[in-house]
Coordinates of N, CA and C in Angstrom, one line a residue:
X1 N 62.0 -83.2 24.0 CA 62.2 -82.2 25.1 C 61.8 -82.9 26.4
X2 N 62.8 -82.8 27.3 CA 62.1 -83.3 29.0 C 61.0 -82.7 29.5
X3 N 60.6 -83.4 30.5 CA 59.4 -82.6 31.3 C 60.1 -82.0 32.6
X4 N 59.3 -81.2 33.1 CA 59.6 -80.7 34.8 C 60.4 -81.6 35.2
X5 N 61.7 -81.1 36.2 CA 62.5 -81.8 36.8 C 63.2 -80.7 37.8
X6 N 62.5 -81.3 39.8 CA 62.3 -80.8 40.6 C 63.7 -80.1 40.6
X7 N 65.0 -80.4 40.3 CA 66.2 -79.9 40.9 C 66.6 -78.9 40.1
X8 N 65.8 -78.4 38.9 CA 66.0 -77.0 38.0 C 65.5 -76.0 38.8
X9 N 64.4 -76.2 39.3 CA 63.2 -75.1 39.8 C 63.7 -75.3 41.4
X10 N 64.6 -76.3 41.9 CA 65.0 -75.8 43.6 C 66.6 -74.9 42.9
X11 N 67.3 -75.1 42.1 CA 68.1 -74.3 41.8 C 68.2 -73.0 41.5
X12 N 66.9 -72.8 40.9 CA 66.2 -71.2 40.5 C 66.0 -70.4 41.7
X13 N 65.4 -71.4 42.6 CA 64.6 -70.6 44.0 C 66.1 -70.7 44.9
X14 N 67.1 -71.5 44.9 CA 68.2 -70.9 45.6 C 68.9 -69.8 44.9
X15 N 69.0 -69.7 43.6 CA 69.5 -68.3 42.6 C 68.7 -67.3 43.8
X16 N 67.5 -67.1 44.1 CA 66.6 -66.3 43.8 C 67.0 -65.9 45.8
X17 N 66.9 -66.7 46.5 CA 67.6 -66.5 48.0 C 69.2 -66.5 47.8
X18 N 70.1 -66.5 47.2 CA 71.2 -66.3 47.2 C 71.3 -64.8 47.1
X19 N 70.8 -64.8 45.9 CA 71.0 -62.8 45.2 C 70.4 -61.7 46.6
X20 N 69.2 -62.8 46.8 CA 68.3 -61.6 48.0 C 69.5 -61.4 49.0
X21 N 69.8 -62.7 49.4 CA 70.9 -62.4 50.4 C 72.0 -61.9 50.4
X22 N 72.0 -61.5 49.3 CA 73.7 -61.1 48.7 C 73.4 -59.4 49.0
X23 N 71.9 -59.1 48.7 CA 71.6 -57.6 48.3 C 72.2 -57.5 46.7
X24 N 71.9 -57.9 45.8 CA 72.2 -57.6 44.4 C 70.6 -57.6 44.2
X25 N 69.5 -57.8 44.7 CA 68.1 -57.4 43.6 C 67.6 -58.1 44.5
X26 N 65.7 -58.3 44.2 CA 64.8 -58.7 44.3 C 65.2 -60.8 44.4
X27 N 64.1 -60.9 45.5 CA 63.9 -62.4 45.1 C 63.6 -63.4 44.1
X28 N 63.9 -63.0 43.2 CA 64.3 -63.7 41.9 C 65.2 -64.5 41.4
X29 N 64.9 -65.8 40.9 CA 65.7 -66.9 40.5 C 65.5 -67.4 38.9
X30 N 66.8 -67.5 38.2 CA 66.0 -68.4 37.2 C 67.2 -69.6 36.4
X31 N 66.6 -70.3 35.6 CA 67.8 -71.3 34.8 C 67.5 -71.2 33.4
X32 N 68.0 -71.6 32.4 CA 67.5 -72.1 31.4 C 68.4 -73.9 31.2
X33 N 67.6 -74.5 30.7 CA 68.0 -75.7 31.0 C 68.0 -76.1 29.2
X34 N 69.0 -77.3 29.0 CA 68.9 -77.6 27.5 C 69.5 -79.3 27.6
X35 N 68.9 -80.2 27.0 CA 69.1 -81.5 27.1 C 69.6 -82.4 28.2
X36 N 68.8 -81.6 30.0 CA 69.3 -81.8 31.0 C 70.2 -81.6 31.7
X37 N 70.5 -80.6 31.0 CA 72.1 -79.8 31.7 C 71.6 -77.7 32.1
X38 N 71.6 -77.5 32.8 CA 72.0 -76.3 32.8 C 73.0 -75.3 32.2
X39 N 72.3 -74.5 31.3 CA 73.3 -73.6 30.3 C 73.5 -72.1 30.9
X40 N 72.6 -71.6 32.0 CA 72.5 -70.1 31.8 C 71.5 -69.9 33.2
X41 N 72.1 -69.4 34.1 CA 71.7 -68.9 35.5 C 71.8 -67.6 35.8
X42 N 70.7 -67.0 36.8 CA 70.7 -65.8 37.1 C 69.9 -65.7 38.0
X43 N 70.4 -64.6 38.6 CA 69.5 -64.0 40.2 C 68.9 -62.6 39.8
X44 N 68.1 -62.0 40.5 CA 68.2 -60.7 39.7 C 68.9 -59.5 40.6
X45 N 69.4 -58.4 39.8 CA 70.6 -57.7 39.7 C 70.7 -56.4 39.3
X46 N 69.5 -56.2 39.3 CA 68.5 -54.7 39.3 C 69.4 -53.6 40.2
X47 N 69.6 -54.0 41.2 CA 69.4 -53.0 42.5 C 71.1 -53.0 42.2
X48 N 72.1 -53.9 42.2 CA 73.3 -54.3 42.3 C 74.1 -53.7 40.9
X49 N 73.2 -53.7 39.7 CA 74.2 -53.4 38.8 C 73.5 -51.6 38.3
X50 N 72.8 -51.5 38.4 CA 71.8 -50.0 38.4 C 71.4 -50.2 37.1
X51 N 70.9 -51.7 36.7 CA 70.2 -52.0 35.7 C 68.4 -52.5 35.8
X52 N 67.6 -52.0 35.2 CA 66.6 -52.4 35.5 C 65.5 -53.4 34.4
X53 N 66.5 -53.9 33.5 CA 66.1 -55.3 32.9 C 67.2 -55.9 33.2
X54 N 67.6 -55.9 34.2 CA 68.9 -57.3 35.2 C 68.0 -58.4 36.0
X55 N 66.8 -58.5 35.4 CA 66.1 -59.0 35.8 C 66.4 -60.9 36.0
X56 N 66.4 -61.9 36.9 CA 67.0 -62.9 36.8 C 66.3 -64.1 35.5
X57 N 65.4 -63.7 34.7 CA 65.3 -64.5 33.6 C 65.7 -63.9 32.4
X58 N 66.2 -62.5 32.1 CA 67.2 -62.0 31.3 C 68.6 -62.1 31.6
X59 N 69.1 -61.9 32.6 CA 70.4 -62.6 33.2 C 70.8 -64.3 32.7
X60 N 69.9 -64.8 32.8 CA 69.9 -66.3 32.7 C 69.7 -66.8 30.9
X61 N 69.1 -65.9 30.7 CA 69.2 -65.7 28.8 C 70.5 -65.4 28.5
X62 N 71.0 -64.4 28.9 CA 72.1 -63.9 28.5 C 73.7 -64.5 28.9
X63 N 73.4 -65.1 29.7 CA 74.4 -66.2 30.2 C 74.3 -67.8 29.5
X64 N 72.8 -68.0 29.2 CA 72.9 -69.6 28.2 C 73.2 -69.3 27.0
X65 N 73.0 -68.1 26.3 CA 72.9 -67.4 25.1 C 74.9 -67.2 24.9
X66 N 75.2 -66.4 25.6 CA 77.0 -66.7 25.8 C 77.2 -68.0 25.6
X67 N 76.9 -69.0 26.7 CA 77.1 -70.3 26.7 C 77.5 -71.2 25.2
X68 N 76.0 -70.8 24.4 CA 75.7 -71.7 23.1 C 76.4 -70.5 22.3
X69 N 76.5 -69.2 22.1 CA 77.2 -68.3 21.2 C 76.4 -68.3 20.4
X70 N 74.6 -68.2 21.0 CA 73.6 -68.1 19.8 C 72.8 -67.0 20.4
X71 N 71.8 -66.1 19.7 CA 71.0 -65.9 20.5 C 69.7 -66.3 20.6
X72 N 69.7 -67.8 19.9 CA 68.9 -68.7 19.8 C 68.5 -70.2 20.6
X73 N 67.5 -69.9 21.6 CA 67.2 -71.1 23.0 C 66.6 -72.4 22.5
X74 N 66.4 -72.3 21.2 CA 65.1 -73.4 20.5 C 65.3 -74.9 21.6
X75 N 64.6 -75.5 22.1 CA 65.1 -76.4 22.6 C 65.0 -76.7 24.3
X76 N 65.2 -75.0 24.9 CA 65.2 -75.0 26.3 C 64.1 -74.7 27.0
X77 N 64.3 -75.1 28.2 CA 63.2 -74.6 29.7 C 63.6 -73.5 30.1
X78 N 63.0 -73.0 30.6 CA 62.8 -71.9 31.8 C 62.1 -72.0 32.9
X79 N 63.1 -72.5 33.6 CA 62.8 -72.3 35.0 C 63.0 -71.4 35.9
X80 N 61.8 -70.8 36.6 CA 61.7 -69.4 37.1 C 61.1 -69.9 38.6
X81 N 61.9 -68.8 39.4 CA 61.3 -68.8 40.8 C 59.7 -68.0 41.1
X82 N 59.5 -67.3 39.8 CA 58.4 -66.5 40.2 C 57.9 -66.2 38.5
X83 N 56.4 -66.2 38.2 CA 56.0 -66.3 37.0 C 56.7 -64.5 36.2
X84 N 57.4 -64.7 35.1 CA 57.7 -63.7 34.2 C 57.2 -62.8 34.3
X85 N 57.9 -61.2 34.6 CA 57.0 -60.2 34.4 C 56.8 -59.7 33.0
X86 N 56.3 -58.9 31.9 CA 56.0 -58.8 30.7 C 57.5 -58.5 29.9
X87 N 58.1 -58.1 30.3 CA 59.6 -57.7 30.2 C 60.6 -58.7 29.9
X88 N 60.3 -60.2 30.9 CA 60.8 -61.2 30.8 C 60.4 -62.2 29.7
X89 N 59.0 -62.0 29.9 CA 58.3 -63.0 29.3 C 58.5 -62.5 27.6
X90 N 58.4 -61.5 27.1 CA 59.0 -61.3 26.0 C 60.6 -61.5 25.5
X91 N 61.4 -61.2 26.6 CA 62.9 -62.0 26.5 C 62.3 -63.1 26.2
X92 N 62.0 -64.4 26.8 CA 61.9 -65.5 26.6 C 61.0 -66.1 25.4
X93 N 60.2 -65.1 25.0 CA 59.6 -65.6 23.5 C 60.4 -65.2 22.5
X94 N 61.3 -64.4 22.7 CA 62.4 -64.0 21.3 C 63.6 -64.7 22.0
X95 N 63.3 -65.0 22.2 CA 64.8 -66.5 23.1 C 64.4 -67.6 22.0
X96 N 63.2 -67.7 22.4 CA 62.9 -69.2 21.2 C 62.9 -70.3 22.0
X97 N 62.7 -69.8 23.1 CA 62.6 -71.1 24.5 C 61.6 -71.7 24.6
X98 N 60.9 -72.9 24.6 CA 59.7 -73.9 24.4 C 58.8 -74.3 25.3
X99 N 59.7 -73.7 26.6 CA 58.6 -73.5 27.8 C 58.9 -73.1 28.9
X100 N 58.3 -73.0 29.6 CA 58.7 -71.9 31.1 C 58.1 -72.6 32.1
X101 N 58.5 -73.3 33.4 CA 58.0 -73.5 34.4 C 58.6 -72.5 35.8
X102 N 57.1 -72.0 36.6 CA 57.3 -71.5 37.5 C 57.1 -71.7 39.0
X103 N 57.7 -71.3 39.7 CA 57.2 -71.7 41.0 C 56.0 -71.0 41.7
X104 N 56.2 -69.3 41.8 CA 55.6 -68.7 42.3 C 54.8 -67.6 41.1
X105 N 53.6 -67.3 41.2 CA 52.4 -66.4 40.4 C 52.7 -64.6 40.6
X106 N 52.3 -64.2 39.4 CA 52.7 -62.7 39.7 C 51.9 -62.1 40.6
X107 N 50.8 -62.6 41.5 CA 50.3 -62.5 42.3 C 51.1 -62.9 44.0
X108 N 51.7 -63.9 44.0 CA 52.3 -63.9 45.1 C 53.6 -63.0 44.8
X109 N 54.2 -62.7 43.5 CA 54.9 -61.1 43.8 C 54.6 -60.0 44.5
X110 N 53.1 -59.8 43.9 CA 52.6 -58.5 44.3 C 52.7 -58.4 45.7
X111 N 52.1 -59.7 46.3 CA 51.9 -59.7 47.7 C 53.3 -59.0 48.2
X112 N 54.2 -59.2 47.8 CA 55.9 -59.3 47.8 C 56.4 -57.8 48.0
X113 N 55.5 -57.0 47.7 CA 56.0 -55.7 46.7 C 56.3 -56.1 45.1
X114 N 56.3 -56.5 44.4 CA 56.6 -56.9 42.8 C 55.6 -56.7 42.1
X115 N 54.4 -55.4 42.7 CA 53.6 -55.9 41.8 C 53.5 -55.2 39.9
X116 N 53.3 -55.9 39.0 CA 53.8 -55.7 37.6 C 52.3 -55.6 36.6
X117 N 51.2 -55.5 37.8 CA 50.0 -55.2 36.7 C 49.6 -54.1 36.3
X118 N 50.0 -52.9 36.7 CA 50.0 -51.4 36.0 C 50.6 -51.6 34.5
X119 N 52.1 -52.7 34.1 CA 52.6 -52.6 33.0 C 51.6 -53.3 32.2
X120 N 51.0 -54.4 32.7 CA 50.0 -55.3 31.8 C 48.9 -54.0 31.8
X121 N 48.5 -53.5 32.2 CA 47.3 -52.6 32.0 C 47.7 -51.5 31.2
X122 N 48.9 -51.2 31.3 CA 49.5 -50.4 30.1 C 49.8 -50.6 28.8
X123 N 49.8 -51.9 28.8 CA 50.1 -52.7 27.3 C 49.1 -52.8 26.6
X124 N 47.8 -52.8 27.1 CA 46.5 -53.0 26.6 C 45.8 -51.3 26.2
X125 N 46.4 -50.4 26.7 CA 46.0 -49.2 26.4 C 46.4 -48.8 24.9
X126 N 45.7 -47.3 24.6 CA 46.6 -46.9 23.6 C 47.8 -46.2 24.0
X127 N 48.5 -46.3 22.8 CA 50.2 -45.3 23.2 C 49.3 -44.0 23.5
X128 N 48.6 -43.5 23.0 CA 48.6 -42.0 23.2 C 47.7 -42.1 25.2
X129 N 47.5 -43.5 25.5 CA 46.8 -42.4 26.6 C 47.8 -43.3 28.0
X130 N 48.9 -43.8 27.5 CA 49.6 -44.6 28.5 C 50.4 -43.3 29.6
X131 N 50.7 -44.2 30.4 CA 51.7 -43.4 31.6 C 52.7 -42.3 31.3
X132 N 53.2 -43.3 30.3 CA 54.2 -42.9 29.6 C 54.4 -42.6 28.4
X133 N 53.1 -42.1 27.6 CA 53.2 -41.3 26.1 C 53.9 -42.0 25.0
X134 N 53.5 -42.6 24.2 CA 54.9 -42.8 23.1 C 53.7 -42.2 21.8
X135 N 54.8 -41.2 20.9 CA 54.0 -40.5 20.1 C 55.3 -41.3 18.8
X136 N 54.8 -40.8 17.8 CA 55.6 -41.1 16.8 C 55.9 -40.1 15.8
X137 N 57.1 -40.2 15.3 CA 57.9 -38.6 14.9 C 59.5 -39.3 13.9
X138 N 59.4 -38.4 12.4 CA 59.7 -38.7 11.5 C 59.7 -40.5 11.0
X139 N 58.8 -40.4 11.1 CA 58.5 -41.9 10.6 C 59.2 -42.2 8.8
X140 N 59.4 -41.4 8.5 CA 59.9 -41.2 6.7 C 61.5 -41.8 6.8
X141 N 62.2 -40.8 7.2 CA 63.3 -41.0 7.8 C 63.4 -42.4 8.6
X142 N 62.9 -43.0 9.7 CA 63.0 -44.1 10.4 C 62.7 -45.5 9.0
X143 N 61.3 -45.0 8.5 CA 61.1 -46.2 7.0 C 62.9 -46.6 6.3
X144 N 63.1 -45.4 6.1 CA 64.1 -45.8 5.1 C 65.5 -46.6 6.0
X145 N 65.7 -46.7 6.9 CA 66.4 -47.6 7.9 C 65.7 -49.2 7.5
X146 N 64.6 -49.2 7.9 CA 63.8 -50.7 7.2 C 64.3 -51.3 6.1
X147 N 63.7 -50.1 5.3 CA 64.2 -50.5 3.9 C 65.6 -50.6 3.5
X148 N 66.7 -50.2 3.8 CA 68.6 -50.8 3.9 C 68.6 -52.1 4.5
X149 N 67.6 -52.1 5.7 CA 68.1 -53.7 6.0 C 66.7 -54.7 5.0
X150 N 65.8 -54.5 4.9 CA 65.2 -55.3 3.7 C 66.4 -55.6 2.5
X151 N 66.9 -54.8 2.1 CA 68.1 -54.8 1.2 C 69.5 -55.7 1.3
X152 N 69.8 -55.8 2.6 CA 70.6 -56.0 3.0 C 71.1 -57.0 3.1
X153 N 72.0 -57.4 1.9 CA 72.5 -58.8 1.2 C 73.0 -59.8 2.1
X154 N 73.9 -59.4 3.6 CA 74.3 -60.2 4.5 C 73.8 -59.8 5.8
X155 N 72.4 -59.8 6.0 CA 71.7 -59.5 7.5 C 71.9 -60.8 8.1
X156 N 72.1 -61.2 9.4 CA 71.6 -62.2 10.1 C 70.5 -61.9 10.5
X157 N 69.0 -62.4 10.3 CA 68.0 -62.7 10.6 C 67.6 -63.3 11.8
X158 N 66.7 -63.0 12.6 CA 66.4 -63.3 13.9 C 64.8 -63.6 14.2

């Protein structure tokens, strides 16, 4: 695997002023990069597509992920204009992506308006006492869904 290579992460941060200037989303840029080539670009696209995981390092997943016709990154960088918000950063560990370089800290988001630490402070709570409640209901019913795909002679596994 290569190391940092300055023209991924100036291509992210122009993704990231292109989109702004477009008005399709937030100042967000990102790439995923695979054996020196660029696979999968994105700006983010929140505001533009009335999606609000169009975020530009899901965008950029989902365009190298088309690219390779996998949904598997094993192999790639991520280069981001601004460090992952928890949203992202979980895309990018079930991507299977090997490392993330950033330009900017979720801290100089906040400064930004972006700020994303109420979610991290959320994540650390319990479900019962978060913002947003998640209770759990017919769990019996939901098991037996589990157990068809445990079963399930031709799953593709992920």
């Amino acid at each position: 695997m290569s190391g940092f290579e300055d023209r991924f992460m100036l291509r992210a941060i122009e993704l990231a002023r292109l989109g702004m200037e477009a008005n399709q989303g937030g100042p967000f840029g990102s790439v995923v990069v695979r054996g020196g080539e660029i696979i999968g670009e994105g700006n983010n696209e929140v505001t533009s597509t009335n999606d609000p995981t169009a975020h530009a390092e899901v965008v950029a997943i989902r365009r190298a992920c088309t690219h390779l016709g996998s949904f598997d990154l094993t192999g790639c960088i991520i280069y981001a204009s601004c460090e992952p918000c928890p949203m992202c950063l979980a895309a990018i560990y079930w991507s299977r992506a090997e490392r993330i370089y950033i330009a900017c800290d979720r801290h100089d988001a906040a400064r930004a308006g972006f700020d994303d630490a109420y979610i991290y402070d959320e994540l650390s709570a319990k479900p019962s006492e978060r913002q947003v409640p998640l209770e759990q209901k017919l769990r019996k019913e939901g098991i037996a869904v589990f157990e068809d795909w445990i079963a399930k002679p031709d799953k593709i596994e992920y």
